[in-house]
Every structure is written in structure tokens, then in C-alpha cells.
């Protein structure tokens, strides 16, 4: 399988959200990456259910929802109703991760777990077989447009080794500072999904940039 591209709508023009969603529909992107921030787990607030529902109304590709929030369990059902197809919670914000993963799946969504740059891959050893996705953060979560932390490359390799040692089938996604250079290294290291926000939406032709990332 060739790697997947998930443009992050955090960097889109919110005054023209339908236009940007249609650009992604008409591109070679595979998923919509949707960042939800609560101002508690991360020092920023993005958007919530009404915006996700608005994206879902126009999107013709899966919604990959990345929760950067505390108390995710409380909102899992509402994210399912809002149209999330993949729902990812942060390891650092989860007290009963195994339960949260089962809860996500019980609502018909794929379950992902995100790791901050300081969190070692080993913490997933006893839950990896239950996961559909591991999200390696290559920046500290909270903002688009930050510099790539290159240790993420090692973490992709470690995650790949863990998945094959345990016989899991989780996809490995990387988020933060992805461009053509870092993206190439990540794909070579075994990343299955590349998220890109500012690199896509800050370019002259977002659609061509998505195609370039897809062609890596
Ligand atoms: C950061 C978000 C990312 C962000 C990536 O907390 O999780 O998805 O949109 O933005 P870039 O690609 O600009 O680093
Ligand atoms: Zn994200």
C-alpha cells in the first residue's frame, strides 16, 4: 500500500471552509485530518462539533479526528455522530486507555493513540494489538507551522518493530512539520500516513503539494 496523505484543515481558510474541503475532495489526499484542541491539554483552542459537522457535510473522504483534549471518553459518542471515521486520543490525556479504545470502536470508529514527542513508544506495548492507528507527534501539539522534531523518524521505526513483534495491524501516522524532505524520510522509515497543514495550505497550489507528498 502506498502511504496516505491527510491534509490538516487546521491550516485552511475557515471563512472558505467549503472551498478548501472541495479542494481536498478533488486532490489525491486520502483523509481529512481534523485537529480538536481544548485549551487545557494543549495551550490553544481550535474548533468543535459544529465545524466538524460542516466539514463532514462536504467531505467525500474519511475524517481523521485528532483529539488534543482531556476527558475524551465524555465526547466519543458526539464525535461519532459528528462524522469522525478515525478517532485518536492522546496517551498523555488518557487514564484508562484500553477502555477508551474499546469505547471508540464500540461507536463504529477506528481507534488511534497519539504520542507526544517526549513519550516513548514502549508505553503502547500492551495495547498495540487493539489499535488501528498510532499517531507519532513530530511537534509539540497545539499549533500548526512548527519545526519538525527529527527523533520522530526513530519512533516510526520503533513503532513498526513493535507492531510486527506483537502481530498488530495499526497504521503509523506522523503529524507536525511534514514537508517533502521530512515526508520522504518518514515514508522510508515506514510511516503509513503523513499529516500536513501549513506546508499544504501555505503553498501556491495546495492540490499540487498534496500530489507531491503522495508521490514520495
Ligand atoms: C498540531 C496539529 C497538527 C497541525 C500540523 O498540534 O496536530 O495536525 O495541523 O501542522 P503543520 O503541518 O503545519 O506542522
Ligand atoms: Zn493533528
GROMACS .gro file of C-alpha atoms and ligand atoms in nm:
model
  231
    1UNK     CA    1   0.000   0.000   0.000
    2UNK     CA    2   0.127   0.344  -0.086
    3UNK     CA    3   0.128   0.591   0.203
    4UNK     CA    4  -0.178   0.805   0.275
    5UNK     CA    5  -0.194   1.185   0.286
    6UNK     CA    6  -0.409   1.363   0.541
    7UNK     CA    7  -0.411   1.742   0.496
    8UNK     CA    8  -0.477   1.920   0.825
    9UNK     CA    9  -0.775   2.152   0.797
   10UNK     CA   10  -0.636   2.349   1.093
   11UNK     CA   11  -0.443   2.548   0.830
   12UNK     CA   12  -0.735   2.601   0.593
   13UNK     CA   13  -0.923   2.928   0.546
   14UNK     CA   14  -1.217   2.895   0.787
   15UNK     CA   15  -1.405   3.167   0.604
   16UNK     CA   16  -1.392   2.944   0.296
   17UNK     CA   17  -1.415   2.603   0.453
   18UNK     CA   18  -1.636   2.451   0.183
   19UNK     CA   19  -1.393   2.565  -0.089
   20UNK     CA   20  -1.097   2.409   0.094
   21UNK     CA   21  -1.286   2.087   0.166
   22UNK     CA   22  -1.370   2.058  -0.203
   23UNK     CA   23  -1.006   2.119  -0.294
   24UNK     CA   24  -0.915   1.819  -0.077
   25UNK     CA   25  -1.201   1.615  -0.229
   26UNK     CA   26  -1.060   1.685  -0.575
   27UNK     CA   27  -0.699   1.614  -0.477
   28UNK     CA   28  -0.505   1.291  -0.428
   29UNK     CA   29  -0.541   1.325  -0.050
   30UNK     CA   30  -0.680   1.022   0.130
   31UNK     CA   31  -0.817   1.161   0.457
   32UNK     CA   32  -0.912   1.489   0.621
   33UNK     CA   33  -0.704   1.549   0.936
   34UNK     CA   34  -0.918   1.736   1.187
   35UNK     CA   35  -0.746   1.883   1.497
   36UNK     CA   36  -0.957   1.939   1.808
   37UNK     CA   37  -0.791   2.139   2.090
   38UNK     CA   38  -0.948   2.220   2.425
   39UNK     CA   39  -0.719   2.486   2.570
   40UNK     CA   40  -0.645   2.254   2.865
   41UNK     CA   41  -0.446   1.961   2.730
   42UNK     CA   42  -0.281   2.198   2.483
   43UNK     CA   43  -0.236   2.576   2.505
   44UNK     CA   44  -0.469   2.650   2.216
   45UNK     CA   45  -0.837   2.615   2.123
   46UNK     CA   46  -0.935   2.514   1.770
   47UNK     CA   47  -1.295   2.412   1.700
   48UNK     CA   48  -1.558   2.160   1.797
   49UNK     CA   49  -1.864   1.971   1.677
   50UNK     CA   50  -2.037   2.234   1.458
   51UNK     CA   51  -1.724   2.279   1.246
   52UNK     CA   52  -1.665   1.903   1.219
   53UNK     CA   53  -2.026   1.854   1.107
   54UNK     CA   54  -1.982   2.131   0.848
   55UNK     CA   55  -1.668   1.961   0.712
   56UNK     CA   56  -1.845   1.623   0.707
   57UNK     CA   57  -2.132   1.768   0.504
   58UNK     CA   58  -1.898   1.838   0.211
   59UNK     CA   59  -1.617   1.583   0.258
   60UNK     CA   60  -1.609   1.272   0.042
   61UNK     CA   61  -1.311   1.114   0.222
   62UNK     CA   62  -1.274   0.983   0.579
   63UNK     CA   63  -1.240   1.224   0.872
   64UNK     CA   64  -0.930   1.151   1.080
   65UNK     CA   65  -1.004   1.335   1.405
   66UNK     CA   66  -0.708   1.409   1.633
   67UNK     CA   67  -0.826   1.492   1.983
   68UNK     CA   68  -0.596   1.711   2.190
   69UNK     CA   69  -0.839   1.720   2.480
   70UNK     CA   70  -0.886   1.597   2.835
   71UNK     CA   71  -1.182   1.371   2.922
   72UNK     CA   72  -1.216   1.233   2.571
   73UNK     CA   73  -1.448   0.950   2.688
   74UNK     CA   74  -1.718   1.202   2.763
   75UNK     CA   75  -1.733   1.313   2.398
   76UNK     CA   76  -1.669   0.993   2.200
   77UNK     CA   77  -2.034   0.940   2.108
   78UNK     CA   78  -2.072   1.301   1.989
   79UNK     CA   79  -1.761   1.271   1.771
   80UNK     CA   80  -1.910   0.960   1.612
   81UNK     CA   81  -2.236   1.147   1.547
   82UNK     CA   82  -2.041   1.441   1.403
   83UNK     CA   83  -1.886   1.215   1.139
   84UNK     CA   84  -1.545   1.105   1.270
   85UNK     CA   85  -1.420   0.788   1.097
   86UNK     CA   86  -1.090   0.759   1.284
   87UNK     CA   87  -1.075   0.895   1.639
   88UNK     CA   88  -0.735   0.944   1.802
   89UNK     CA   89  -0.678   1.027   2.168
   90UNK     CA   90  -0.353   1.127   2.335
   91UNK     CA   91  -0.178   0.873   2.556
   92UNK     CA   92  -0.086   1.159   2.792
   93UNK     CA   93  -0.450   1.260   2.836
   94UNK     CA   94  -0.583   0.907   2.896
   95UNK     CA   95  -0.616   0.742   3.234
   96UNK     CA   96  -0.787   0.424   3.115
   97UNK     CA   97  -0.659   0.398   2.762
   98UNK     CA   98  -0.775   0.042   2.698
   99UNK     CA   99  -1.130   0.136   2.793
  100UNK     CA  100  -1.122   0.447   2.576
  101UNK     CA  101  -1.002   0.247   2.275
  102UNK     CA  102  -1.286  -0.005   2.318
  103UNK     CA  103  -1.535   0.280   2.358
  104UNK     CA  104  -1.422   0.438   2.031
  105UNK     CA  105  -1.458   0.106   1.849
  106UNK     CA  106  -1.799   0.039   2.002
  107UNK     CA  107  -1.917   0.353   1.824
  108UNK     CA  108  -1.803   0.215   1.488
  109UNK     CA  109  -1.488   0.425   1.453
  110UNK     CA  110  -1.125   0.326   1.407
  111UNK     CA  111  -0.922   0.391   1.722
  112UNK     CA  112  -0.590   0.574   1.733
  113UNK     CA  113  -0.347   0.677   2.007
  114UNK     CA  114  -0.115   0.977   1.976
  115UNK     CA  115   0.223   1.010   2.145
  116UNK     CA  116   0.381   1.344   2.233
  117UNK     CA  117   0.747   1.395   2.139
  118UNK     CA  118   0.862   1.305   2.494
  119UNK     CA  119   0.656   0.985   2.522
  120UNK     CA  120   0.835   0.660   2.446
  121UNK     CA  121   0.677   0.411   2.205
  122UNK     CA  122   0.714   0.134   2.469
  123UNK     CA  123   0.406   0.259   2.655
  124UNK     CA  124   0.191   0.107   2.377
  125UNK     CA  125   0.329  -0.245   2.426
  126UNK     CA  126   0.018  -0.379   2.600
  127UNK     CA  127  -0.242  -0.206   2.385
  128UNK     CA  128  -0.088  -0.207   2.037
  129UNK     CA  129  -0.289  -0.508   1.918
  130UNK     CA  130  -0.612  -0.318   1.984
  131UNK     CA  131  -0.512  -0.010   1.786
  132UNK     CA  132  -0.597   0.083   1.429
  133UNK     CA  133  -0.355   0.377   1.429
  134UNK     CA  134  -0.055   0.515   1.617
  135UNK     CA  135   0.000   0.888   1.575
  136UNK     CA  136   0.359   0.998   1.631
  137UNK     CA  137   0.372   1.370   1.706
  138UNK     CA  138   0.672   1.530   1.541
  139UNK     CA  139   0.599   1.866   1.707
  140UNK     CA  140   0.453   1.951   2.046
  141UNK     CA  141   0.079   1.956   1.985
  142UNK     CA  142  -0.117   2.279   1.983
  143UNK     CA  143  -0.010   2.473   1.677
  144UNK     CA  144   0.049   2.436   1.306
  145UNK     CA  145   0.366   2.561   1.141
  146UNK     CA  146   0.625   2.431   1.389
  147UNK     CA  147   0.963   2.277   1.319
  148UNK     CA  148   0.988   1.900   1.272
  149UNK     CA  149   1.148   1.708   1.563
  150UNK     CA  150   1.367   1.454   1.387
  151UNK     CA  151   1.352   1.190   1.663
  152UNK     CA  152   1.009   1.111   1.517
  153UNK     CA  153   1.193   0.912   1.247
  154UNK     CA  154   1.335   0.674   1.512
  155UNK     CA  155   0.994   0.649   1.674
  156UNK     CA  156   0.836   0.543   1.345
  157UNK     CA  157   1.091   0.261   1.320
  158UNK     CA  158   1.033   0.160   1.683
  159UNK     CA  159   0.657   0.159   1.631
  160UNK     CA  160   0.692  -0.054   1.320
  161UNK     CA  161   0.905  -0.304   1.513
  162UNK     CA  162   0.655  -0.313   1.799
  163UNK     CA  163   0.362  -0.373   1.563
  164UNK     CA  164   0.536  -0.658   1.387
  165UNK     CA  165   0.662  -0.813   1.715
  166UNK     CA  166   0.308  -0.815   1.852
  167UNK     CA  167   0.133  -0.908   1.528
  168UNK     CA  168  -0.072  -0.588   1.521
  169UNK     CA  169  -0.200  -0.406   1.218
  170UNK     CA  170  -0.206  -0.041   1.327
  171UNK     CA  171  -0.117   0.225   1.072
  172UNK     CA  172   0.162   0.465   1.168
  173UNK     CA  173   0.076   0.832   1.118
  174UNK     CA  174   0.308   1.130   1.169
  175UNK     CA  175   0.191   1.483   1.242
  176UNK     CA  176   0.381   1.812   1.255
  177UNK     CA  177   0.636   1.984   1.033
  178UNK     CA  178   0.583   1.748   0.742
  179UNK     CA  179   0.714   1.870   0.406
  180UNK     CA  180   0.873   1.697   0.107
  181UNK     CA  181   1.206   1.644   0.288
  182UNK     CA  182   1.077   1.523   0.623
  183UNK     CA  183   0.796   1.335   0.446
  184UNK     CA  184   1.042   1.139   0.236
  185UNK     CA  185   1.243   1.032   0.542
  186UNK     CA  186   0.924   0.933   0.722
  187UNK     CA  187   0.795   0.721   0.435
  188UNK     CA  188   1.133   0.550   0.410
  189UNK     CA  189   1.121   0.481   0.785
  190UNK     CA  190   0.781   0.313   0.748
  191UNK     CA  191   0.518   0.584   0.803
  192UNK     CA  192   0.179   0.493   0.655
  193UNK     CA  193   0.004   0.830   0.689
  194UNK     CA  194   0.150   1.180   0.657
  195UNK     CA  195  -0.037   1.477   0.803
  196UNK     CA  196   0.049   1.817   0.656
  197UNK     CA  197  -0.108   2.152   0.739
  198UNK     CA  198   0.093   2.467   0.674
  199UNK     CA  199   0.304   2.303   0.403
  200UNK     CA  200  -0.012   2.229   0.202
  201UNK     CA  201  -0.221   2.539   0.270
  202UNK     CA  202   0.075   2.778   0.269
  203UNK     CA  203   0.179   2.669  -0.080
  204UNK     CA  204   0.080   2.832  -0.410
  205UNK     CA  205  -0.108   2.523  -0.519
  206UNK     CA  206  -0.231   2.310  -0.228
  207UNK     CA  207  -0.358   2.046  -0.470
  208UNK     CA  208  -0.017   2.009  -0.637
  209UNK     CA  209   0.153   2.000  -0.298
  210UNK     CA  210  -0.074   1.715  -0.189
  211UNK     CA  211   0.014   1.531  -0.513
  212UNK     CA  212   0.386   1.583  -0.446
  213UNK     CA  213   0.353   1.441  -0.094
  214UNK     CA  214   0.155   1.147  -0.230
  215UNK     CA  215   0.424   1.077  -0.490
  216UNK     CA  216   0.708   1.049  -0.232
  217LIG     C1  217  -0.061   2.026   1.575
  217LIG     C2  218  -0.163   1.953   1.492
  217LIG     C3  219  -0.124   1.932   1.352
  217LIG     C4  220  -0.100   2.057   1.273
  217LIG     C5  221   0.014   2.027   1.182
  217LIG     O1  222  -0.096   2.019   1.708
  217LIG     O2  223  -0.189   1.826   1.548
  217LIG     O3  224  -0.214   1.846   1.285
  217LIG     O4  225  -0.211   2.099   1.196
  217LIG     O5  226   0.052   2.142   1.120
  217LIG     P1  227   0.184   2.155   1.035
  217LIG     O6  228   0.177   2.055   0.924
  217LIG     O7  229   0.180   2.297   0.989
  217LIG     O8  230   0.300   2.127   1.128
  218LIG    ZN1  231  -0.303   1.679   1.430
   0.00000   0.00000   0.00000
